[in-house]
Amino acid sequence: MSGLLGTRNRPGPGEASDLKSPLGTGLRKPLTEARFRQLFGGAEEEPEPSAEPGLPWLRRLWSPRTRACSRRGAWRLLLARLPPLRWLPRYRWRTWLLGDVLAGVTVGIVHVPQGMAFALLTSVPPVFGLYTSFFPVLIYTLLGTGRHLSTGTFAVLSLMTGSAVERLVPEPPGGNLSGIEREQLDAQRVGAAAAVAFGSGALMLGMFALQLGVLSTFLSEPVVKALTSGAALHVLVSQLPNLLGLRLPRQIGCFSLFKTLAAVLTALPGSSPAELTISALSLALLVPVKELNVRFRDRLPTPIPGEVVMVLLASVLCFTSSLDTRYNVQIVGLLPGGFPQPLLPNLAELPRILADSLPIALVTFAVSASLASIYADKYNYNIDSNQELLAHGVSNLISSLFSCFPNSATLATTSLLVDAGGNTQLAGLFSCLVVLSVLLWLGPFFYYLPKAVLACINISSMRQMFFQMQELPQLWRISRVDFAVWMVTWVAVVTLSVDLGLAVGVVFSMMTVVCRTQRVQCLPLGLAEGTELYRPLRESHKLLQVPGLCILSYPTPLYFGTRGQFRHILERHLGLREGDKETSKPDGPHDTVAEPVRVMVLDCSGITFTDAAGAREVVQLASRCRDAGIHFLLAQCNALVLETLTWAGLLDIVTPEQLFVSVQDAAAHALERLVCGQ
């Protein structure tokens, strides 16, 4: 290969090489696509024809499965689907075990109050938050590939699930329910939440079966951050009734945030002074502790468990002062010991909750995959996005059998696990042990815990999500399109709802991508002095433009949405429209008259793909150039684009000798043709 590329003619002694002139570069013979494949290969050998015309594609479809059925293939499949078989034999017991134990215990301690708090957002009794902090964590430890990921209850998912639960099982008008009626209502709501988890888990498993891990890319970073930031405001407003001791029905649907604010302001004179005092004291402790943990994370051996301290103090205060009986303070009550009996959710509800399960599944996977990727890049290991789909799908599906609501990775506990020294998924097992001890033995100690404290824990856990708005000035400087995506998503989430805001954000983000493909410019190229490089003419005045030669680069995919723009731009540059014959040169001096184009080179390096409409447009352009006496050349087409153009009939208009491997080769051929006067 070096021999072919090095066949450039070198000037002898006393000779000067005129590099400023395109004709003086002395290039090797231009390489066409056909000649390149002949010399270096590049076209895969076609399989031998089979006597049965239907068998080749069946064989190609079946061959990966037959390889997987072998002993080696089965072992590879097992290693891929059970990550502990890969990382556990290489586990550094002396180096990592202590960090995993401390991190797991720390996260488990936080899971207890946080799980009960997020259960309030889901409109289910607090104990089901503990179940959701146990089963999904255990399952992800066995199936997940994120070594530093902490799963469990997540405020955004709890809020979305709570809205679905309130819609499916609304509270009767009046709200004055007896103890038995309240238990029946809670049981129905638990079943609805479990059905949502079952549906989202089934959807993620379906995505895994179709290998759709790439779908996480459609939820861009501005969309995810705006979604979580807007949802944090929903969480804050939804917890105001619990902070103030108001018995208000939960608002759902569009404009629920403003409806809740209006209801709180209307009922504000009836707030409970005792619960208001508890909330103020709780926030006065939790917020400074959160700040201390963030500012001194490098100096503290482990983060200060402010939530646990607050839970203990509030429980002791409520018990000794009898706040529940004297001031009617709402408390958690009895937490049932042990585990719930496995129960299959009501499958008849699945069609009704499908619209709620889909956005929950997308948010679960997007947040979890992005968090896993962040820490994988930081600590230099790989994440399998499809395996993450399997892990979270199985986690939600199986945990729903134990009355758990939807779960995912969480930013707060993940950063806590990393700060506490966690190294692998083994930390999740120690976190499960802490939650297990509460479920089996320590549950009665939380009997007198005021629900106002859980509401304060919900609000304080939103700190990181609120502070994401600090990134907006930097985002404005980097990309104003991303800034617009962030703002549109945030406004839609706040004003409408989390589900609709997510849909608006994704649609608007996709629209910005489409609009940016519509606004690209077709760049005329010129030869840089002293080199063999062709650059856009607008970049410098020292670029040479050969009369009669037009080299154009189209830097965007060519599909049905851009075919019209492509046609108009090339017609203008080539003078193929009526009235364009005597126009000035594009991007050239205004006092010169354009010489008719005799050779046209289309640089296809920026055309990453094309569809049938775009391919037909290129074929029509080639036909019009042939009729107008313009020699049409294509350069640097990738294999997929070239195959599409061939199927569209390009080779009926041009010959294989008009397809070149690079712009330099096509330009050299064009110069030879111009010199020869062809």
XYZ file of C-alpha atoms in Angstrom:
678
model
C 0.000 0.000 0.000
C 2.818 2.370 0.787
C 4.182 1.762 -2.685
C 0.982 2.906 -4.336
C 0.466 5.929 -2.115
C 4.086 6.900 -2.436
C 4.257 6.974 -6.223
C 4.084 10.734 -6.257
C 6.600 12.317 -8.623
C 9.355 14.106 -6.713
C 11.241 17.047 -8.292
C 14.822 16.315 -9.227
C 17.855 18.412 -8.363
C 17.470 21.926 -9.646
C 13.774 21.472 -10.339
C 11.116 23.411 -8.474
C 7.765 22.003 -7.544
C 5.052 24.569 -8.126
C 2.709 23.589 -5.280
C 0.572 26.699 -5.769
C -0.652 25.384 -9.079
C -3.073 22.473 -9.009
C -1.429 21.134 -12.137
C 2.018 21.195 -10.586
C 1.403 18.831 -7.724
C 2.324 15.731 -9.715
C -0.189 13.458 -7.997
C -0.431 9.743 -8.543
C -3.088 8.405 -10.841
C -6.537 9.094 -9.327
C -8.171 6.134 -7.631
C -11.752 5.250 -8.418
C -13.854 3.125 -6.065
C -13.610 0.155 -8.430
C -9.822 0.472 -8.747
C -9.421 0.837 -4.980
C -11.403 -2.343 -4.298
C -9.392 -4.133 -6.950
C -6.098 -3.136 -5.309
C -6.942 -3.297 -1.611
C -10.167 -5.269 -1.333
C -13.023 -3.795 0.654
C -15.938 -5.561 -0.944
C -16.972 -8.585 1.049
C -17.103 -11.805 -0.877
C -20.604 -12.847 -1.689
C -21.725 -16.181 -0.290
C -21.972 -19.103 -2.618
C -25.417 -19.444 -4.169
C -27.599 -22.069 -2.596
C -29.883 -24.432 -4.394
C -32.704 -23.395 -2.085
C -33.328 -19.669 -2.568
C -35.000 -19.263 0.815
C -32.281 -20.892 2.908
C -29.448 -18.295 2.975
C -31.311 -15.726 5.044
C -32.620 -18.465 7.335
C -29.070 -19.708 7.795
C -27.837 -16.208 8.607
C -30.678 -15.770 11.088
C -30.124 -19.116 12.739
C -26.316 -19.247 12.821
C -25.909 -16.957 15.898
C -28.400 -19.112 17.778
C -26.665 -22.333 16.835
C -23.352 -20.881 18.010
C -25.023 -19.852 21.280
C -26.261 -23.431 21.778
C -22.705 -24.752 21.868
C -20.959 -25.197 25.202
C -18.687 -22.221 24.671
C -21.571 -20.071 23.415
C -23.712 -21.019 26.406
C -20.905 -20.041 28.791
C -20.457 -16.701 27.027
C -24.188 -16.078 27.270
C -24.133 -16.916 30.974
C -21.202 -14.564 31.563
C -23.000 -11.787 29.698
C -26.279 -12.214 31.576
C -24.820 -12.785 35.068
C -22.135 -10.092 35.561
C -21.033 -11.405 39.027
C -19.508 -14.390 37.212
C -17.123 -11.892 35.594
C -16.276 -9.476 38.398
C -16.524 -11.727 41.465
C -13.509 -13.960 40.566
C -11.429 -10.776 40.137
C -12.722 -9.169 43.323
C -9.968 -7.604 45.448
C -11.114 -8.768 48.865
C -8.469 -6.989 50.913
C -8.748 -3.704 49.041
C -12.435 -3.408 48.226
C -14.374 -5.309 50.901
C -14.177 -2.684 53.661
C -15.240 0.094 51.288
C -18.176 -1.948 50.002
C -19.302 -2.792 53.543
C -19.171 0.829 54.739
C -20.797 2.167 51.588
C -23.521 -0.487 51.604
C -24.397 0.105 55.258
C -24.405 3.880 54.744
C -26.701 3.674 51.725
C -28.920 1.145 53.489
C -29.369 3.503 56.435
C -30.448 6.252 54.043
C -32.734 3.856 52.143
C -34.900 3.309 55.224
C -36.253 6.843 55.771
C -36.019 7.722 52.091
C -37.970 4.640 51.038
C -40.765 5.419 53.477
C -40.764 9.052 52.339
C -40.995 8.209 48.650
C -43.843 5.801 49.418
C -45.878 8.887 50.369
C -45.228 10.290 46.891
C -46.522 7.030 45.433
C -49.707 7.211 47.576
C -49.024 3.850 49.266
C -48.231 3.013 52.930
C -44.601 3.641 54.011
C -43.678 -0.030 54.439
C -43.919 -0.591 50.683
C -41.104 1.882 50.224
C -38.957 -0.453 52.324
C -39.891 -3.390 50.096
C -38.899 -1.299 47.066
C -35.569 -0.540 48.759
C -34.848 -4.255 49.225
C -35.955 -6.448 46.307
C -34.837 -4.253 43.368
C -31.438 -3.629 44.982
C -30.889 -7.359 45.451
C -31.876 -8.162 41.854
C -29.735 -5.408 40.344
C -26.721 -6.670 42.287
C -27.054 -9.956 40.396
C -27.834 -8.569 36.933
C -26.518 -4.997 36.704
C -23.258 -3.874 35.097
C -22.937 -0.544 36.946
C -20.398 -1.122 39.698
C -21.171 2.172 41.437
C -24.907 2.345 40.784
C -27.368 2.432 43.669
C -30.950 1.477 42.851
C -34.153 1.778 44.817
C -36.868 4.370 45.243
C -36.568 7.466 43.043
C -38.564 10.647 43.647
C -39.391 11.308 39.982
C -40.693 7.780 39.404
C -42.592 7.870 42.700
C -44.258 11.109 41.650
C -45.183 9.713 38.219
C -46.458 6.477 39.763
C -48.423 8.379 42.403
C -50.223 10.356 39.722
C -51.172 7.127 37.953
C -52.302 5.521 41.222
C -54.466 8.522 42.162
C -56.075 8.420 38.724
C -56.695 4.668 38.779
C -57.814 4.492 42.442
C -59.135 7.913 43.446
C -60.025 8.675 47.034
C -63.793 8.831 47.636
C -65.283 12.337 47.949
C -65.231 13.651 51.485
C -62.187 11.599 52.527
C -63.769 10.465 55.837
C -62.911 6.764 55.667
C -63.116 4.183 58.414
C -60.145 2.021 59.276
C -61.362 -0.889 57.153
C -62.194 1.384 54.206
C -58.748 2.975 54.446
C -57.101 -0.472 54.396
C -59.122 -1.477 51.344
C -58.203 1.760 49.556
C -54.509 1.262 50.388
C -54.645 -2.331 49.129
C -56.140 -1.200 45.815
C -53.516 1.507 45.452
C -50.702 -0.908 46.244
C -52.050 -3.223 43.547
C -52.208 -0.366 41.046
C -48.612 0.704 41.833
C -47.419 -2.894 41.501
C -49.241 -3.196 38.163
C -47.436 -0.069 36.904
C -44.121 -1.614 37.980
C -45.046 -4.871 36.258
C -45.960 -3.038 33.051
C -42.781 -0.943 32.994
C -40.668 -4.023 33.694
C -42.369 -5.956 30.892
C -41.779 -3.058 28.493
C -38.081 -2.925 29.380
C -37.767 -6.672 28.869
C -39.410 -6.260 25.478
C -36.895 -3.527 24.661
C -34.110 -5.856 25.763
C -35.415 -8.650 23.528
C -35.346 -6.231 20.592
C -31.885 -4.930 21.656
C -33.185 -1.367 21.951
C -30.634 -0.115 24.438
C -29.806 2.615 21.942
C -33.166 4.249 22.738
C -31.567 5.885 25.772
C -29.841 8.289 23.386
C -33.184 9.830 22.454
C -33.474 11.203 25.975
C -30.717 13.765 25.704
C -28.941 15.214 28.713
C -30.868 18.537 28.617
C -34.163 16.617 28.497
C -33.259 14.381 31.465
C -31.928 17.234 33.589
C -34.883 19.494 32.833
C -37.254 16.609 33.555
C -35.725 15.862 36.963
C -35.468 19.553 37.856
C -39.092 20.205 36.957
C -40.202 17.052 38.762
C -38.345 18.268 41.879
C -40.614 21.322 41.888
C -43.632 19.017 41.632
C -42.318 17.036 44.617
C -41.860 20.222 46.652
C -45.371 21.466 45.973
C -46.981 18.044 46.467
C -45.423 17.783 49.940
C -46.710 21.150 51.151
C -49.947 19.666 52.573
C -47.922 17.173 54.632
C -45.579 19.921 55.820
C -48.473 22.066 56.978
C -50.677 19.274 58.327
C -53.432 19.823 55.756
C -55.723 16.967 54.686
C -56.076 17.758 51.009
C -56.797 15.438 48.069
C -53.906 15.031 45.667
C -54.200 16.950 42.408
C -53.412 15.063 39.197
C -53.356 15.822 35.499
C -52.346 19.005 33.703
C -51.650 22.105 35.805
C -51.662 19.956 38.970
C -48.846 22.043 40.451
C -50.901 25.235 40.267
C -54.027 23.461 41.471
C -52.141 22.194 44.521
C -50.751 25.656 45.263
C -54.221 27.155 45.041
C -55.667 24.485 47.350
C -52.857 24.976 49.892
C -53.283 28.756 49.927
C -57.044 28.371 50.362
C -56.679 25.919 53.277
C -53.678 27.638 54.859
C -55.631 29.026 57.858
C -56.439 25.446 58.866
C -52.807 24.251 59.006
C -51.518 22.420 62.078
C -49.064 24.460 64.195
C -47.521 21.261 65.595
C -46.760 19.732 62.191
C -45.597 23.093 60.880
C -43.136 23.294 63.771
C -41.917 19.746 63.175
C -41.408 20.521 59.480
C -39.485 23.716 60.196
C -37.181 21.993 62.688
C -36.647 19.045 60.352
C -35.684 21.251 57.416
C -33.461 23.321 59.707
C -31.487 20.133 60.435
C -31.615 18.338 57.084
C -30.664 21.208 54.760
C -27.449 22.260 56.627
C -26.390 18.622 56.961
C -26.805 18.172 53.199
C -24.626 21.236 52.621
C -21.960 19.967 55.023
C -21.867 16.583 53.282
C -21.376 18.277 49.913
C -18.800 20.860 50.978
C -16.679 18.534 53.127
C -17.103 15.284 51.242
C -13.333 14.944 50.897
C -12.713 15.407 54.618
C -15.549 13.329 56.052
C -14.846 9.569 56.286
C -18.554 8.904 55.649
C -21.410 11.345 54.996
C -23.396 12.450 58.022
C -26.703 10.481 58.087
C -28.916 13.486 58.725
C -32.082 11.621 57.716
C -31.486 8.888 60.292
C -30.746 11.391 63.052
C -33.899 13.332 62.190
C -36.025 10.172 62.146
C -34.761 9.111 65.575
C -35.199 12.560 67.148
C -38.683 13.041 65.716
C -39.823 9.561 66.766
C -38.591 10.078 70.324
C -40.163 13.555 70.512
C -43.516 12.339 69.194
C -43.535 9.367 71.590
C -42.615 11.321 74.716
C -44.933 14.239 73.959
C -47.857 12.180 72.578
C -48.109 14.512 69.610
C -50.293 12.067 67.691
C -53.077 12.125 70.309
C -52.730 15.652 71.714
C -52.219 17.560 68.455
C -53.480 15.034 65.880
C -50.061 14.736 64.205
C -50.052 12.143 61.416
C -47.625 9.300 62.130
C -46.375 6.304 60.183
C -48.023 3.740 62.417
C -47.291 0.040 62.559
C -44.900 -1.343 59.973
C -45.786 -4.995 59.255
C -42.887 -7.333 59.933
C -41.514 -9.749 57.347
C -42.272 -9.802 53.638
C -45.549 -9.600 51.730
C -46.929 -12.702 50.117
C -45.997 -12.889 46.409
C -48.981 -11.839 44.353
C -49.366 -11.424 40.607
C -50.733 -7.943 39.791
C -54.151 -7.734 38.229
C -53.363 -8.273 34.540
C -56.746 -6.833 33.591
C -55.382 -3.426 34.614
C -52.431 -3.593 32.211
C -54.202 -1.943 29.230
C -55.196 0.961 31.495
C -51.714 1.494 32.905
C -49.796 1.038 29.635
C -49.800 4.788 28.958
C -48.270 5.324 32.415
C -45.813 2.430 32.229
C -44.170 3.557 28.988
C -42.840 6.954 30.178
C -41.856 5.388 33.507
C -39.880 2.693 31.666
C -38.156 5.310 29.499
C -37.259 7.517 32.477
C -36.050 4.491 34.450
C -33.723 3.360 31.717
C -32.550 6.833 30.691
C -31.666 7.967 34.221
C -30.073 4.659 35.164
C -28.079 4.320 31.943
C -26.814 7.908 32.103
C -25.757 7.556 35.749
C -24.045 4.230 35.039
C -22.214 5.723 32.053
C -21.001 8.720 34.081
C -19.342 6.561 36.738
C -18.158 3.972 34.216
C -16.271 6.702 32.358
C -14.919 8.070 35.621
C -13.608 4.699 36.846
C -12.709 3.240 33.435
C -14.998 0.266 32.904
C -17.710 -0.602 30.395
C -21.496 -0.576 30.631
C -23.725 -2.850 28.562
C -26.851 -0.793 27.843
C -28.872 -3.840 26.783
C -27.865 -5.705 29.933
C -29.005 -2.646 31.917
C -32.384 -2.983 30.213
C -32.524 -6.608 31.335
C -31.451 -5.756 34.891
C -33.998 -2.986 35.421
C -36.714 -4.878 33.557
C -36.319 -7.982 35.707
C -35.933 -5.805 38.799
C -39.259 -4.055 38.240
C -41.054 -7.179 37.032
C -40.073 -9.487 39.890
C -40.297 -6.833 42.612
C -43.845 -6.024 41.494
C -44.804 -9.540 42.634
C -43.850 -8.401 46.156
C -46.011 -5.237 45.974
C -43.148 -2.905 45.043
C -43.643 0.221 42.975
C -41.379 1.289 40.051
C -37.718 1.796 40.905
C -34.490 2.871 39.229
C -31.025 4.191 39.971
C -30.988 7.388 42.023
C -28.546 10.266 41.870
C -28.475 10.933 45.632
C -27.753 7.397 46.833
C -25.358 6.709 43.937
C -23.206 9.709 44.805
C -23.485 8.716 48.481
C -22.260 5.206 47.680
C -19.279 6.556 45.743
C -18.390 9.076 48.467
C -18.577 6.342 51.106
C -16.007 4.231 49.230
C -18.133 1.724 47.309
C -16.303 -0.229 44.620
C -18.604 -2.937 43.238
C -22.183 -4.197 43.168
C -21.413 -6.131 46.367
C -22.238 -2.966 48.323
C -25.868 -3.544 47.365
C -25.963 -6.761 49.409
C -24.931 -4.927 52.582
C -27.514 -2.251 51.841
C -30.140 -4.993 51.611
C -29.047 -6.366 55.001
C -29.764 -3.011 56.645
C -33.241 -2.779 55.104
C -33.850 -6.439 55.968
C -33.080 -5.795 59.634
C -35.688 -3.028 59.671
C -38.291 -5.231 58.001
C -37.698 -8.127 60.383
C -36.889 -6.525 63.744
C -36.652 -2.718 63.839
C -39.981 -1.793 62.257
C -41.823 -1.035 65.548
C -39.317 1.736 66.366
C -40.753 3.815 63.494
C -44.333 3.686 64.797
C -44.332 7.286 66.084
C -42.437 8.803 63.172
C -44.380 11.905 61.959
C -45.214 11.909 58.264
C -44.176 15.562 58.163
C -40.577 14.399 58.678
C -40.869 12.097 55.677
C -42.152 15.033 53.623
C -39.076 17.042 54.700
C -36.833 14.141 53.660
C -38.523 14.166 50.255
C -37.852 17.877 49.839
C -34.247 17.785 51.063
C -33.444 14.871 48.740
C -34.321 17.127 45.792
C -31.356 19.421 46.498
C -29.176 18.165 43.638
C -32.056 18.364 41.187
C -32.811 21.963 42.095
C -29.157 22.946 41.727
C -29.083 21.653 38.157
C -30.443 25.045 37.145
C -27.030 26.509 37.975
C -25.726 24.896 34.779
C -27.999 26.991 32.558
C -25.576 29.930 32.012
C -22.844 27.541 30.911
C -25.315 25.649 28.707
C -26.302 28.956 27.067
C -22.662 29.612 26.181
C -22.045 26.096 24.871
C -25.215 25.481 22.866
C -28.259 27.696 22.699
C -30.211 24.902 21.042
C -29.628 22.664 24.074
C -30.574 25.605 26.290
C -33.863 25.902 24.396
C -34.471 22.144 24.775
C -33.823 22.441 28.534
C -36.189 25.384 28.972
C -38.997 23.961 26.827
C -38.855 20.623 28.676
C -38.760 22.300 32.096
C -41.676 24.617 31.346
C -43.720 21.713 29.936
C -42.999 19.539 32.997
C -43.891 22.313 35.438
C -47.007 23.606 33.708
C -48.442 20.352 32.343
C -47.257 17.176 34.064
C -44.171 15.007 34.233
C -45.461 12.554 31.610
C -46.543 15.192 29.106
C -43.430 17.261 29.801
C -41.273 14.277 28.940
C -43.159 13.790 25.658
C -42.869 17.492 24.795
C -39.150 17.477 25.595
C -38.400 14.427 23.459
C -40.438 15.717 20.509
C -38.878 19.184 20.715
C -35.381 17.687 20.994
C -35.977 15.590 17.876
C -37.362 18.629 16.073
C -34.173 20.583 16.790
C -32.160 17.770 15.205
C -34.361 17.795 12.101
C -34.286 21.599 11.876
C -30.499 21.630 12.108
C -30.286 19.261 9.152
C -32.497 21.693 7.237
C -30.254 24.701 7.873
C -26.890 23.361 6.735
C -25.013 24.978 3.854
C -23.547 23.238 0.857
C -19.894 24.297 0.953
C -17.877 25.068 -2.215
C -14.315 23.770 -1.818
C -11.062 25.235 -3.065
C -7.439 24.070 -3.073
C -5.294 25.396 -0.219
C -2.045 26.908 -1.441
C 1.005 24.689 -1.038
C -1.051 21.611 -0.119
C -3.284 18.979 -1.635
C -6.134 19.824 0.756
C -9.510 21.133 -0.310
C -11.187 23.447 2.194
C -14.379 25.582 2.162
C -13.807 28.770 0.169
C -15.164 30.964 2.955
C -12.385 29.937 5.354
C -9.597 31.790 3.564
C -8.854 34.076 0.624
C -5.789 31.971 -0.232
C -7.826 29.101 -1.664
C -7.604 28.383 -5.378
C -10.772 27.924 -7.411
C -10.243 26.413 -10.861
C -12.459 27.923 -13.588
C -15.001 25.416 -14.855
C -14.563 23.146 -11.803
C -17.141 23.115 -8.999
C -16.422 21.036 -5.882
C -19.306 20.935 -3.403
C -19.503 19.301 0.013
C -22.939 18.472 1.411
C -22.424 17.959 5.186
C -25.696 16.359 6.278
C -27.755 13.207 5.676
C -29.715 13.248 2.427
C -33.266 12.094 3.037
C -36.824 13.114 2.203
C -36.615 16.121 4.520
C -33.486 17.601 2.916
C -33.913 16.582 -0.720
C -35.603 19.869 -1.675
C -32.871 21.940 -0.060
C -30.236 19.758 -1.742
C -31.834 20.290 -5.174
C -32.127 24.080 -4.835
C -28.557 24.535 -3.561
C -26.987 22.477 -6.332
C -29.156 24.096 -9.007
C -27.923 27.491 -7.821
C -24.258 26.474 -7.800
C -24.391 24.680 -11.151
C -26.628 27.172 -12.929
C -29.235 24.555 -13.804
C -32.159 26.903 -13.165
C -33.359 29.384 -15.741
C -31.825 32.818 -15.212
C -28.779 31.425 -13.355
C -26.463 31.312 -16.359
C -25.212 34.883 -15.931
C -25.075 35.135 -12.161
C -22.029 35.859 -10.072
C -19.988 33.076 -8.584
C -21.294 31.744 -5.278
C -19.059 32.931 -2.428
C -16.838 34.617 -4.990
C -16.178 38.202 -6.088
C -19.305 40.083 -7.045
C -17.736 41.781 -10.073
C -16.932 38.600 -11.945
C -19.201 36.585 -14.142
C -19.349 32.874 -13.407
C -17.773 30.648 -16.032
C -20.046 27.748 -16.966
C -19.353 24.647 -14.895
C -17.825 21.839 -16.952
C -16.940 19.380 -14.182
C -18.771 18.979 -10.890
C -17.454 16.985 -7.877
C -19.895 16.133 -5.078
C -18.130 15.359 -1.800
C -20.338 12.786 -0.057
C -18.201 12.370 3.082
C -20.788 14.287 5.132
C -23.732 12.255 3.838
C -23.901 9.583 6.536
C -27.044 7.989 5.105
C -29.631 8.490 2.406
C -33.098 7.140 1.802
C -34.899 6.337 -1.442
C -36.020 9.945 -1.984
C -32.510 11.301 -1.441
C -30.949 8.663 -3.683
C -33.381 9.467 -6.496
C -32.487 13.140 -6.117
C -28.803 12.350 -6.714
C -29.693 10.220 -9.732
C -31.840 13.040 -11.149
C -29.007 15.515 -10.540
C -26.580 13.256 -12.410
C -29.042 12.989 -15.296
C -29.514 16.765 -15.478
C -25.746 17.310 -15.367
C -25.310 14.870 -18.251
C -27.969 16.692 -20.282
C -26.319 20.053 -19.513
C -22.870 18.800 -20.547
C -21.475 18.790 -17.009
C -19.200 15.892 -16.090
C -20.573 14.607 -12.765
C -18.218 12.977 -10.217
C -18.893 11.517 -6.778
C -16.228 11.333 -4.073
C -15.902 9.575 -0.726
C -19.282 7.823 -0.528
C -19.568 5.368 2.326
C -20.605 1.819 1.495
C -24.218 2.190 2.643
C -24.799 5.405 0.665
C -23.119 3.946 -2.414
C -25.260 0.817 -2.219
C -28.454 2.894 -1.936
C -27.451 5.055 -4.879
C -26.688 1.950 -6.931
C -30.105 0.449 -6.222
C -31.668 3.804 -7.204
C -30.093 3.494 -10.672
C -27.048 5.769 -10.421
C -24.889 3.445 -12.539
C -27.407 3.801 -15.354
C -26.419 7.480 -15.558
C -22.720 7.479 -14.618
C -19.925 4.948 -15.015
C -17.890 3.372 -12.192
C -14.964 5.541 -13.349
C -16.876 8.580 -12.048
C -16.871 7.325 -8.440
C -13.714 8.227 -6.497
C -12.353 7.359 -3.085
C -11.499 10.958 -2.091
C -12.016 14.559 -3.114
C -8.335 14.824 -4.055
C -8.639 11.930 -6.512
C -11.829 13.297 -8.038
C -10.312 16.803 -8.336
C -7.147 15.420 -9.980
C -9.286 13.574 -12.544
C -11.330 16.735 -13.112
C -8.189 18.819 -13.686
C -6.876 16.312 -16.211
C -10.199 16.470 -18.013
C -10.207 20.285 -18.038
C -6.622 20.437 -19.322
C -7.434 18.010 -22.100
C -10.440 20.171 -23.007
C -12.949 17.357 -22.621
